N, CA and C of each residue as an Amber inpcrd file, in Angstrom:
protein
   594
 -28.0990000   0.1090000 -29.5040000 -27.8700000   0.0400000 -28.3240000
 -26.1900000   0.5540000 -27.4180000 -25.2450000   0.9860000 -26.5740000
 -24.0180000   0.7490000 -26.6050000 -23.7850000   0.6310000 -24.9760000
 -22.4500000   0.0650000 -24.8890000 -23.0100000  -0.2920000 -23.2530000
 -21.5170000   0.5760000 -22.4730000 -21.5380000   1.1980000 -21.6730000
 -21.0630000   2.1520000 -21.1240000 -19.9840000   1.3040000 -20.1350000
 -18.6760000   1.2960000 -19.6240000 -18.5970000   0.6250000 -18.0900000
 -18.6810000   1.6520000 -16.9530000 -19.2720000   1.8580000 -15.9720000
 -19.2700000   2.6930000 -14.8200000 -17.7820000   2.8270000 -14.3460000
 -17.0220000   2.9940000 -14.9450000 -15.7580000   3.0800000 -14.1450000
 -15.2150000   4.0770000 -13.6460000 -15.2210000   5.0410000 -14.2440000
 -14.7940000   6.0420000 -13.6240000 -15.9240000   6.8600000 -12.4270000
 -15.6100000   8.1290000 -11.6870000 -15.9680000   8.3030000  -9.8540000
 -17.3600000   8.8680000 -10.8950000 -17.6150000   8.8120000 -11.9850000
 -18.4720000   9.9250000 -12.4630000 -20.0090000   8.8850000 -12.2570000
 -19.7800000   7.7700000 -13.8510000 -20.4840000   7.3470000 -13.7820000
 -20.9910000   6.1480000 -13.0380000 -19.9870000   5.9290000 -12.1130000
 -19.6460000   5.1050000 -10.9290000 -21.1400000   5.6500000 -10.0810000
 -21.2300000   6.6140000  -9.4190000 -21.9240000   7.3340000  -8.6200000
 -23.0970000   7.6440000  -9.0990000 -23.3370000   7.9080000 -10.7660000
 -24.7110000   7.3610000 -11.9100000 -25.1950000   6.1560000 -11.0440000
 -24.8140000   5.3910000 -11.6370000 -25.1410000   3.9050000 -11.6250000
 -25.2940000   3.6380000 -10.0020000 -24.5050000   3.7560000  -8.9350000
 -25.4610000   3.9090000  -7.7220000 -26.3520000   4.5610000  -6.9920000
 -27.0620000   5.7530000  -7.9780000 -27.7600000   6.3850000  -7.4230000
 -29.2740000   6.3460000  -8.0540000 -29.0540000   5.5720000  -8.9640000
 -30.2130000   4.9680000 -10.5630000 -30.7630000   3.3630000  -9.8460000
 -29.2520000   2.5230000  -9.0400000 -30.2170000   1.2990000  -8.3380000
 -30.5980000   1.4350000  -7.0580000 -29.6140000   2.4850000  -6.2990000
 -30.5460000   2.9120000  -5.0750000 -32.2560000   2.9260000  -5.2580000
 -31.9440000   3.9830000  -5.9620000 -32.9300000   5.0520000  -6.0610000
 -34.2740000   4.3280000  -6.3800000 -34.0440000   2.7940000  -7.8690000
 -35.0660000   2.3130000  -8.6440000 -34.7740000   1.0630000  -8.5810000
 -33.8480000   0.4260000  -7.7880000 -33.9400000  -1.3100000  -7.7480000
 -34.8570000  -1.7860000  -7.0940000 -35.5800000  -2.9760000  -6.5180000
 -36.5240000  -3.0670000  -5.2080000 -35.5980000  -3.7390000  -4.0620000
 -34.2470000  -3.6180000  -5.2050000 -33.2050000  -4.2650000  -4.2900000
 -31.6310000  -3.2470000  -3.5540000 -32.3990000  -2.0430000  -3.8540000
 -31.3550000  -0.9690000  -3.8720000 -29.9070000  -1.1870000  -4.3420000
 -28.9760000  -0.4010000  -3.8000000 -27.8010000  -0.6790000  -4.0630000
 -27.5610000  -1.1450000  -3.1890000 -25.9670000  -2.5380000  -3.0090000
 -25.3650000  -2.9980000  -2.1590000 -23.6460000  -3.2900000  -2.5790000
 -23.1140000  -2.7500000  -1.8690000 -21.4900000  -3.2660000  -2.6120000
 -21.3020000  -4.1760000  -2.9990000 -21.0860000  -4.9940000  -4.3820000
 -20.7440000  -6.4640000  -4.6970000 -19.7240000  -7.0510000  -3.6010000
 -20.3850000  -8.7550000  -4.0020000 -19.1990000  -8.9190000  -3.1850000
 -18.2760000  -9.8760000  -4.0810000 -17.0930000  -9.6750000  -4.3170000
 -16.2240000  -9.6500000  -4.5730000 -15.7450000  -9.2310000  -6.2360000
 -14.9760000  -9.8400000  -7.3070000 -15.1600000  -9.1650000  -8.3320000
 -16.3340000  -9.1980000  -9.1370000 -15.8930000  -7.4370000  -9.5650000
 -17.7480000  -6.9410000 -10.2640000 -17.1570000  -6.0180000 -11.1670000
 -18.3480000  -5.8500000 -12.5860000 -18.3350000  -5.0700000 -13.4590000
 -19.5810000  -3.8920000 -13.8500000 -19.6410000  -3.2560000 -13.8710000
 -21.0900000  -2.5290000 -14.0710000 -21.2090000  -1.8740000 -15.5170000
 -22.4000000  -1.7360000 -15.9210000 -22.8420000  -1.1540000 -17.2290000
 -23.6450000  -0.0540000 -16.8510000 -23.8600000   1.0160000 -18.1210000
 -24.8960000   2.2950000 -17.9420000 -24.5840000   1.6530000 -19.4120000
 -26.8020000   1.8310000 -19.7340000 -26.9390000   1.4220000 -21.4170000
 -27.3490000   2.6460000 -22.0970000 -26.8470000   3.3290000 -23.1440000
 -27.1260000   4.2360000 -23.9160000 -27.9830000   4.3200000 -25.3120000
 -28.8010000   4.6950000 -25.4450000 -28.4700000   4.8860000 -26.6740000
 -27.8170000   5.5270000 -27.4720000 -27.4230000   5.0260000 -29.0660000
 -26.0800000   5.3850000 -29.5810000 -26.9240000   6.7660000 -30.1320000
 -28.3560000   7.2370000 -30.7980000 -29.0310000   7.7610000 -31.5140000
 -29.4080000   9.2570000 -30.5270000 -29.4590000   8.6020000 -29.3510000
 -29.1610000  10.1430000 -27.9720000 -28.3670000  10.0250000 -27.0900000
 -27.3080000   9.8230000 -27.2190000 -25.4160000   9.6110000 -26.6230000
 -26.6940000  10.3110000 -25.3740000 -25.5370000   9.9900000 -24.6360000
 -25.7610000  10.5580000 -22.8160000 -27.0010000  10.3730000 -22.3340000
 -28.2600000   9.7120000 -22.3240000 -29.1330000   9.3000000 -22.5110000
 -29.1320000   7.8080000 -21.7880000 -29.4790000   7.9800000 -20.9970000
 -29.6310000   6.1350000 -20.2720000 -30.8390000   5.3220000 -20.1720000
 -30.5950000   4.3630000 -20.5150000 -31.8690000   3.8220000 -20.6390000
 -31.7060000   2.1190000 -19.5170000 -30.8250000   1.9580000 -19.1010000
 -30.3800000   0.2430000 -18.1390000 -29.2730000   0.7860000 -17.4590000
 -29.2960000  -0.1270000 -16.3110000 -28.1720000  -0.6230000 -15.5070000
 -28.4310000  -2.2520000 -15.4810000 -26.3830000  -2.5020000 -15.4470000
 -26.5280000  -4.1450000 -15.0400000 -24.7810000  -4.0700000 -14.0460000
 -25.5400000  -4.7050000 -14.1090000 -24.3080000  -5.4650000 -12.7940000
 -23.0750000  -6.6180000 -12.8080000 -22.8080000  -7.4050000 -13.1450000
 -22.3580000  -8.7370000 -13.2980000 -21.1940000  -8.5460000 -11.8280000
 -21.4970000  -9.2820000 -11.3020000 -20.6330000 -10.1370000  -9.6460000
 -20.1440000 -11.4130000  -9.6370000 -19.5320000 -11.4510000  -8.6830000
 -19.2860000 -13.1330000  -8.1740000 -20.6490000 -13.6250000  -7.8710000
 -20.5700000 -15.5510000  -8.4810000 -21.7110000 -16.3550000  -8.3830000
 -21.9730000 -16.3250000  -6.8340000 -23.2500000 -17.5880000  -6.8610000
 -23.4430000 -17.8580000  -5.8290000 -22.8050000 -19.0690000  -4.9530000
 -21.6450000 -18.9210000  -3.7250000 -20.9640000 -20.2940000  -3.4990000
 -22.0570000 -21.4420000  -4.1020000 -22.9370000 -21.9780000  -3.5650000
 -23.9850000 -23.3360000  -4.2080000 -24.4420000 -23.0410000  -4.3130000
 -25.6920000 -23.2070000  -5.5220000 -26.6980000 -23.4570000  -5.5820000
 -27.0370000 -25.0550000  -6.3740000 -28.0630000 -25.8930000  -5.7130000
 -28.0340000 -27.3920000  -6.0600000 -28.4190000 -27.4250000  -7.4540000
 -29.4920000 -27.0120000  -8.3710000 -29.4140000 -26.7040000  -9.4290000
 -28.7800000 -26.3370000 -10.4170000 -27.8760000 -25.5650000  -9.8790000
 -27.1460000 -24.8620000 -10.9280000 -26.0880000 -26.1680000 -11.0460000
 -25.5370000 -26.3940000  -9.9320000 -24.6480000 -27.2660000  -9.5740000
 -24.6500000 -28.7190000 -10.2150000 -25.7920000 -29.4670000 -10.3660000
 -25.9060000 -30.3060000 -10.7070000 -26.2420000 -30.3310000 -12.4410000
 -26.8590000 -29.1500000 -12.5250000 -27.0840000 -29.1290000 -13.8250000
 -25.6500000 -29.0360000 -14.9550000 -24.5070000 -28.5900000 -13.9410000
 -22.9320000 -28.6730000 -14.2730000 -22.0150000 -30.1880000 -14.9100000
 -22.3840000 -30.4080000 -13.0870000 -22.3340000 -32.0340000 -12.7830000
 -21.0010000 -31.7600000 -12.7180000 -20.7280000 -30.9420000 -11.6560000
 -19.4890000 -31.0190000 -11.0620000 -18.9350000 -31.4760000  -9.8320000
 -18.3940000 -32.0040000  -9.4440000 -17.3500000 -31.9990000  -7.8610000
 -17.4130000 -31.0810000  -7.0130000 -17.7040000 -31.0710000  -5.5360000
 -17.0180000 -30.1100000  -4.5450000 -15.9460000 -29.6300000  -4.7490000
 -14.6730000 -29.9320000  -5.3540000 -13.3980000 -29.6480000  -5.6010000
 -13.1240000 -29.5420000  -6.4700000 -14.0970000 -29.8390000  -7.5560000
 -14.4440000 -28.6780000  -8.8890000 -14.9210000 -27.4690000  -8.5800000
 -16.2840000 -27.3650000  -8.2530000 -16.8280000 -26.2390000  -7.7290000
 -15.7640000 -25.2090000  -7.2170000 -15.5950000 -25.6070000  -5.9540000
 -13.8930000 -24.4030000  -5.0910000 -13.3410000 -24.2940000  -5.8410000
 -12.5070000 -25.1050000  -7.3680000 -11.4000000 -24.3580000  -8.0080000
 -12.6200000 -23.6520000  -9.2870000 -13.2650000 -23.8340000  -9.8350000
 -13.0870000 -23.2970000 -11.3270000 -14.7250000 -22.5810000 -11.0760000
 -14.8760000 -21.9440000  -9.5530000 -16.8750000 -21.2000000  -9.2600000
 -15.9140000 -19.7620000 -10.1160000 -15.0080000 -19.2590000  -9.9860000
 -14.6470000 -17.7780000 -10.7500000 -15.3550000 -17.7220000 -12.4200000
 -15.3860000 -19.2160000 -12.9560000 -15.5630000 -18.6840000 -14.2880000
 -17.0280000 -18.5080000 -14.4500000 -17.3580000 -18.4730000 -13.5730000
 -19.0790000 -18.3360000 -12.8630000 -19.3930000 -16.7690000 -12.7880000
 -20.0500000 -15.7070000 -13.6910000 -20.4700000 -14.1950000 -13.4100000
 -22.0230000 -14.2540000 -13.1420000 -22.1740000 -13.5150000 -12.0240000
 -23.3320000 -13.2240000 -12.2650000 -24.0500000 -12.1790000 -12.1570000
 -25.4160000 -11.8080000 -12.8350000 -25.7360000 -10.7450000 -13.3270000
 -27.0490000 -10.3590000 -12.0070000 -26.2420000  -9.6320000 -10.7830000
 -26.3310000  -9.6540000 -10.0080000 -27.5540000  -8.7260000  -9.6750000
 -27.4990000  -7.4220000 -10.7830000 -28.6980000  -6.3150000 -10.9750000
 -28.7060000  -5.9000000 -12.4380000 -29.9610000  -5.2510000 -12.6220000
 -30.1480000  -5.4100000 -13.7660000 -31.8040000  -4.5900000 -13.7410000
 -31.1330000  -3.2750000 -14.2490000 -32.6680000  -2.7010000 -13.7160000
 -32.7230000  -1.4640000 -15.2940000 -33.9060000  -1.3720000 -15.8530000
 -34.0640000  -0.5980000 -16.6430000 -34.6030000   0.5430000 -16.4150000
 -34.7130000   1.6360000 -16.6720000 -35.0430000   2.5720000 -15.7680000
 -36.6400000   2.8630000 -15.9290000 -37.3600000   3.6920000 -15.0500000
 -38.6170000   4.0280000 -15.3150000 -39.4840000   4.0750000 -16.0660000
 -38.8960000   5.0760000 -17.0410000 -39.0030000   6.0570000 -17.6500000
 -38.6490000   5.9440000 -19.2690000 -38.1270000   4.2090000 -19.5420000
 -37.9230000   3.6600000 -20.6490000 -38.8810000   2.7530000 -20.7010000
 -39.9810000   2.6740000 -22.1660000 -40.4810000   1.6070000 -21.7160000
 -40.3670000   1.1550000 -23.6060000 -39.2450000   0.1670000 -24.4160000
 -39.2590000   0.0930000 -25.3790000 -39.6260000  -1.6700000 -25.3170000
 -40.7690000  -2.1130000 -26.3210000 -40.9900000  -3.4080000 -25.9990000
 -39.4990000  -4.6000000 -26.6830000 -38.8220000  -5.7760000 -25.8900000
 -38.2260000  -6.3310000 -26.3790000 -36.6940000  -5.4520000 -25.7470000
 -36.8890000  -4.9770000 -25.2080000 -35.4700000  -3.6130000 -25.2480000
 -34.6840000  -4.1300000 -24.2490000 -34.8790000  -4.9280000 -23.3560000
 -34.7340000  -5.8540000 -22.3550000 -34.1320000  -7.1340000 -22.7530000
 -34.1560000  -7.9700000 -23.7670000 -34.0920000  -8.9940000 -23.8860000
 -33.0160000  -8.5490000 -24.8710000 -32.8490000  -7.6500000 -25.7660000
 -31.9090000  -6.9810000 -26.5130000 -30.5410000  -6.7220000 -25.5550000
 -30.8270000  -5.9730000 -24.5650000 -29.6360000  -5.5680000 -23.1750000
 -29.0890000  -6.7130000 -23.2160000 -29.5740000  -7.8840000 -22.8090000
 -29.1990000  -9.0820000 -21.6650000 -28.3320000  -9.5080000 -23.1130000
 -28.4670000 -10.1840000 -24.3760000 -27.6800000 -10.3560000 -25.3410000
 -26.5660000  -9.6250000 -25.6080000 -27.1240000  -8.5060000 -25.3240000
 -25.3370000  -7.5590000 -26.0070000 -24.8130000  -7.6220000 -25.2660000
 -25.0020000  -7.7120000 -23.7290000 -23.9960000  -7.7930000 -22.5960000
 -23.4070000  -8.9350000 -22.5920000 -24.2840000 -10.2930000 -23.0340000
 -23.6060000 -11.5860000 -23.1230000 -22.3930000 -11.3140000 -23.4720000
 -22.8090000 -10.9610000 -25.3400000 -21.1930000 -11.3470000 -26.4590000
 -20.8110000 -10.0930000 -26.0190000 -20.5630000  -9.6450000 -25.3530000
 -19.4970000  -8.0190000 -24.5300000 -18.9260000  -8.6240000 -23.2800000
 -19.4600000  -8.8630000 -22.4490000 -19.0310000  -9.3180000 -20.9990000
 -17.2240000  -9.9560000 -21.1850000 -17.4370000 -11.1820000 -21.5820000
 -16.1720000 -11.8050000 -21.3600000 -14.9990000 -11.3720000 -21.7430000
 -14.6200000 -10.4410000 -22.6340000 -13.8710000  -9.9260000 -23.0000000
 -13.4540000  -8.9060000 -22.3800000 -14.2640000  -7.7360000 -21.7840000
 -14.1660000  -6.8230000 -20.3140000 -14.0030000  -7.4060000 -19.4080000
 -14.3990000  -8.0310000 -18.8750000 -14.2400000  -9.3700000 -17.6750000
 -12.6030000  -9.4320000 -17.8580000 -11.8550000 -10.3820000 -19.1870000
 -10.8160000 -10.5010000 -18.9960000  -9.5850000  -9.3640000 -19.1670000
  -9.8960000  -8.4920000 -19.6610000  -9.3390000  -7.2440000 -20.1330000
  -9.5270000  -6.3420000 -18.3090000 -10.2560000  -7.2030000 -17.4290000
  -9.9670000  -6.1020000 -16.0430000  -9.4660000  -7.1590000 -14.9420000
  -9.8440000  -8.4020000 -14.8040000  -9.5500000  -9.2520000 -14.3310000
  -8.7420000 -11.2150000 -14.6350000  -8.8040000 -11.0040000 -15.8450000
  -7.1030000 -11.8600000 -16.9000000  -8.0300000 -12.9600000 -16.6680000
  -8.8380000 -12.8750000 -16.8560000  -9.5060000 -14.7260000 -17.2220000
 -10.8920000 -14.4920000 -18.0190000 -11.5280000 -15.2780000 -18.6000000
 -12.8720000 -15.2440000 -19.3710000 -13.5200000 -15.9920000 -18.8570000
 -14.2180000 -15.5370000 -18.5210000 -15.8440000 -16.0780000 -17.6500000
 -16.3600000 -16.7640000 -19.0270000 -16.6870000 -18.4300000 -18.2630000
 -17.6450000 -19.7170000 -18.8340000 -19.3860000 -19.9870000 -19.1000000
 -19.5670000 -18.7110000 -17.9680000 -21.0560000 -19.4070000 -17.5740000
 -21.8040000 -18.0560000 -16.7800000 -22.9780000 -17.5960000 -17.1630000
 -23.1090000 -16.5080000 -16.7390000 -24.2160000 -17.1170000 -15.7630000
 -25.1430000 -16.4540000 -14.9360000 -26.1890000 -16.5770000 -13.6750000
 -26.7600000 -15.6650000 -13.3710000 -27.9310000 -16.0130000 -13.4000000
 -28.8090000 -15.0440000 -12.6550000 -29.9690000 -15.2440000 -11.7610000
 -30.6640000 -14.7260000 -10.5410000 -31.3920000 -15.7630000  -9.9610000
 -32.9920000 -14.3400000  -9.8380000 -33.3820000 -14.6130000 -10.2310000
 -35.0290000 -13.9360000 -10.4810000 -36.2060000 -13.6070000  -9.5470000
 -36.4980000 -13.2010000  -8.7730000 -37.3350000 -13.0330000  -7.8270000
 -38.6700000 -13.2570000  -8.2050000 -39.3200000 -15.2630000  -8.1560000
 -40.5140000 -14.9960000  -8.7160000 -41.4920000 -14.4640000  -8.0040000
 -41.3460000 -13.8960000  -6.9250000 -43.0220000 -12.9860000  -6.7620000
 -43.0890000 -11.6630000  -6.9220000 -41.9930000 -10.9600000  -8.3100000
 -42.6550000 -10.2720000  -8.5140000 -41.8840000 -10.4220000 -10.3820000
 -41.1880000 -10.9010000 -10.5390000 -40.9910000 -11.3120000 -11.9610000
 -41.0200000 -12.5770000 -12.7700000 -41.4390000 -12.9410000 -13.7930000
 -41.6320000 -13.8960000 -14.9340000 -40.4830000 -14.8450000 -15.2610000
 -38.3660000 -13.8260000 -15.1730000 -38.0830000 -14.2240000 -16.0680000
 -37.9280000 -13.6020000 -17.9970000 -39.5500000 -12.9200000 -17.7800000
 -39.5180000 -13.2290000 -19.4120000 -37.9960000 -12.8720000 -20.5970000
 -38.0660000 -11.6870000 -19.9740000 -36.5580000 -10.9260000 -20.9420000
 -35.3460000 -12.0700000 -20.9360000 -35.0560000 -12.7680000 -19.4890000
 -33.9010000 -14.2540000 -19.7250000 -34.3170000 -15.1490000 -20.4540000
 -35.5240000 -14.7890000 -20.3670000 -36.2890000 -16.3860000 -21.4750000
 -35.8900000 -16.0330000 -22.7110000 -36.5110000 -14.7400000 -23.4820000
 -36.2110000 -14.1920000 -24.6980000 -34.8400000 -13.8860000 -25.2790000
 -34.1190000 -14.3620000 -24.1140000 -32.7100000 -13.6260000 -24.7220000
 -32.0220000 -15.1090000 -24.8390000 -32.4770000 -16.1810000 -24.3190000
 -32.4120000 -17.8000000 -24.4440000 -30.8330000 -18.0510000 -23.5640000
 -31.6840000 -17.1310000 -21.8010000 -31.3270000 -18.0570000 -20.6970000
 -31.7580000 -19.4490000 -20.3720000 -31.5600000 -20.3030000 -19.5940000
 -31.4380000 -21.4200000 -19.7690000 -32.3750000 -21.5580000 -17.8300000
 -33.4670000 -21.8680000 -17.9180000 -34.2310000 -22.0930000 -16.6030000
 -33.5560000 -23.3560000 -16.0170000 -32.7640000 -23.3880000 -14.5160000
 -32.5070000 -24.3530000 -13.8370000 -33.2220000 -25.0050000 -12.7940000
 -34.1690000 -24.0580000 -12.4410000 -35.0110000 -24.5160000 -11.4410000
 -35.1240000 -23.2450000 -10.3430000 -35.3070000 -23.6150000  -8.6230000
 -35.5610000 -22.5450000  -8.0800000 -34.5490000 -22.7580000  -7.2120000
 -34.4360000 -21.7550000  -6.6490000 -33.1850000 -21.6920000  -5.0380000
 -33.9650000 -22.3470000  -3.3220000 -33.4750000 -22.2110000  -2.5870000
 -33.8000000 -22.9020000  -1.6800000 -35.1350000 -21.7120000  -0.5380000
 -34.6060000 -20.7060000  -1.2530000 -35.1550000 -19.7300000  -0.3110000
 -34.4470000 -18.8240000   0.7420000 -33.6100000 -18.4500000   0.2090000
 -32.6300000 -18.7060000   1.5840000 -31.2280000 -17.7540000   0.9390000
 -31.2500000 -16.1880000   1.5010000 -29.2970000 -15.5990000   0.8570000
 -28.1950000 -16.4680000   1.3340000 -27.7060000 -15.5490000   0.4520000
 -25.5630000 -15.5840000   0.7490000 -25.7320000 -15.5990000   2.0850000
 -26.1110000 -14.9160000   3.1690000 -25.9160000 -14.9690000   4.2990000
 -26.3000000 -15.6610000   5.4820000 -27.3150000 -16.3670000   4.8230000
 -28.5490000 -17.2570000   6.1430000 -27.7500000 -18.9620000   6.5300000
 -26.2970000 -18.9450000   7.1440000 -25.7830000 -19.8340000   7.2780000
 -26.9650000 -21.4260000   7.9890000 -27.4510000 -20.5150000   9.3550000
 -28.6260000 -21.6010000  10.3020000 -29.7790000 -22.0720000   9.1590000
 -30.3380000 -21.5780000   7.5420000 -30.4910000 -21.8650000   7.2780000
 -32.2200000 -21.6600000   7.9110000 -32.1820000 -20.0720000   8.5970000
 -33.1920000 -19.8780000   9.2470000 -34.5810000 -19.2020000   8.2100000
 -34.0710000 -19.0020000   6.8180000 -34.8150000 -17.6370000   5.9280000
 -35.6090000 -19.5640000   4.9100000 -35.1310000 -20.7320000   5.3120000
 -35.4210000 -21.3490000   3.9600000 -37.4200000 -21.0240000   3.3640000
 -37.2690000 -21.2750000   1.9950000 -38.5750000 -20.8930000   1.4270000
 -39.0870000 -19.2480000   1.6170000 -38.2860000 -18.1610000   2.1780000
 -39.5040000 -16.8440000   2.2870000 -38.2930000 -16.1490000   1.0270000
 -37.5760000 -16.6020000   0.3060000 -37.4580000 -15.9730000  -1.0360000
 -36.8970000 -16.3410000  -1.9900000 -37.8320000 -17.5450000  -2.6260000
 -37.3680000 -18.4450000  -3.8030000 -37.3050000 -17.3800000  -4.7910000
 -36.1330000 -18.0220000  -5.4840000 -35.8470000 -17.4010000  -6.8190000
 -35.7570000 -17.6240000  -7.8050000 -35.9580000 -18.1030000  -9.0360000
 -35.8440000 -18.5930000 -10.3990000 -34.1690000 -18.8970000 -10.8780000
 -33.8520000 -19.6330000 -11.3050000 -32.0150000 -19.7050000 -11.3150000
 -32.1000000 -20.0650000 -13.1460000 -31.3240000 -18.7890000 -13.3830000
 -31.5280000 -19.0860000 -14.8210000 -29.7650000 -18.9190000 -15.5650000
 -29.0030000 -19.6240000 -16.5340000 -28.1510000 -19.3910000 -16.8860000
 -28.0160000 -19.2760000 -18.1740000 -26.6960000 -18.1410000 -18.4960000
 -26.5550000 -18.5270000 -20.7110000 -24.9800000 -18.4170000 -20.2460000
 -24.6110000 -19.7920000 -21.2180000 -23.3660000 -20.3650000 -21.5120000
 -22.6630000 -19.2860000 -22.3570000 -21.2400000 -19.3050000 -22.0350000
 -20.7550000 -18.1550000 -23.0590000 -19.4730000 -18.9450000 -23.6490000
 -19.3470000 -20.6470000 -24.0480000 -19.2480000 -21.3710000 -24.7910000
 -19.5900000 -22.2580000 -24.9220000 -18.8070000 -22.9420000 -25.9830000
 -19.8750000 -24.5350000 -26.3000000 -19.2610000 -25.6120000 -24.9020000
 -20.2230000 -26.3340000 -25.1570000 -19.3920000 -27.8280000 -24.3150000
 -19.1440000 -27.0710000 -22.1950000 -19.6410000 -26.5250000 -21.8280000
 -19.9470000 -25.3150000 -20.8600000 -19.9030000 -26.2210000 -20.2150000
 -20.6130000 -27.4290000 -19.5780000 -20.2550000 -27.8950000 -18.6740000
 -19.1420000 -28.8950000 -18.3750000 -18.6860000 -29.4280000 -19.0630000
 -17.5790000 -30.2660000 -19.1240000 -16.2160000 -29.1090000 -19.1980000
 -16.0460000 -27.8460000 -19.6690000 -15.1080000 -26.7970000 -19.3200000
 -14.5820000 -26.5170000 -18.0310000 -16.3480000 -26.2550000 -16.9870000
 -16.3220000 -25.5700000 -15.8120000 -15.7980000 -26.6180000 -14.9180000
 -16.0020000 -27.9060000 -15.6140000 -15.2810000 -29.4310000 -14.7830000
 -13.9650000 -29.2410000 -14.6670000 -13.2410000 -29.0150000 -16.1260000
 -11.9040000 -29.3000000 -16.4300000 -10.9040000 -28.3700000 -16.3960000
 -11.4760000 -27.1610000 -16.5290000 -10.7340000 -25.7270000 -16.2100000
  -9.6490000 -25.1620000 -15.6140000  -8.8840000 -24.9510000 -15.9090000
  -7.7970000 -24.7530000 -14.8820000  -7.9020000 -23.0590000 -14.2820000
  -7.7620000 -22.7250000 -12.7630000  -8.1870000 -22.0680000 -11.9640000
  -6.9800000 -20.3540000 -12.6120000  -7.7550000 -19.2300000 -12.4690000
  -6.2520000 -18.0920000 -13.2160000  -5.3270000 -18.6430000 -11.7490000
  -4.0560000 -17.5270000 -12.2390000  -3.2150000 -17.9820000 -12.1980000
  -3.4550000 -17.4570000 -10.4490000  -3.8910000 -16.2580000  -9.9460000
  -4.0750000 -15.0900000  -8.7260000  -5.0700000 -16.7860000  -8.0540000
  -5.7330000 -17.6800000  -8.3950000  -6.5200000 -18.6610000  -7.9300000
  -5.4800000 -19.4210000  -7.3570000  -4.5690000 -19.8920000  -8.8090000
  -3.5300000 -20.7830000  -7.7500000  -3.0380000 -20.2670000  -7.0880000
  -1.7580000 -19.3920000  -7.0640000  -1.1760000 -18.4460000  -5.8880000
  -1.6980000 -19.2220000  -4.3610000  -3.1420000 -18.4120000  -3.9330000
  -3.8100000 -18.1110000  -3.0110000  -3.7080000 -19.5160000  -2.5300000
  -3.6100000 -20.4900000  -3.3130000  -3.8040000 -22.2350000  -2.2890000
  -2.8920000 -22.2680000  -2.0110000  -1.6690000 -21.8000000  -2.8240000
  -0.0240000 -22.5430000  -2.4210000   0.6270000 -21.9810000  -1.2470000
């Protein structure tokens, strides 16, 4: 397997088309920093198998924040060290047992260096949300992601809590380093975050 960054116009357009056509959430412009991959088979160059998008994390999630053990100030300061796997799509004509978990493992090994090359710092933790009405999170479990609990069932934009309980999702995380909770609490924010705060 080979992860190709969808960085040029052609690959970016192809990524958007696949997600918009085949992912149940469709394509939306990602919030904040993001990185996209198309997954190819080295045996069949140019034949796409899957799409992955990583982007900014959820602002607050009680199970994740309790697992990390950080304060509100620590979360505000260091949230950018978490990256969300906001889209994952195996293309519908691809059916290979164990492929999804293999891709997730490969992406977890590759993402930190690519993110650092693009944004100037290394993430410490990956997170994702799995719609429990559609999926069981099997590929994340097989790739050793940790299940932390469930969301309250409302989206990022529901500030009035009008949708509580309507879209409950399972929360999974994947540490990219040892002692991740301690490091998330004590990390020094990247230089660009410090400059914004000054």
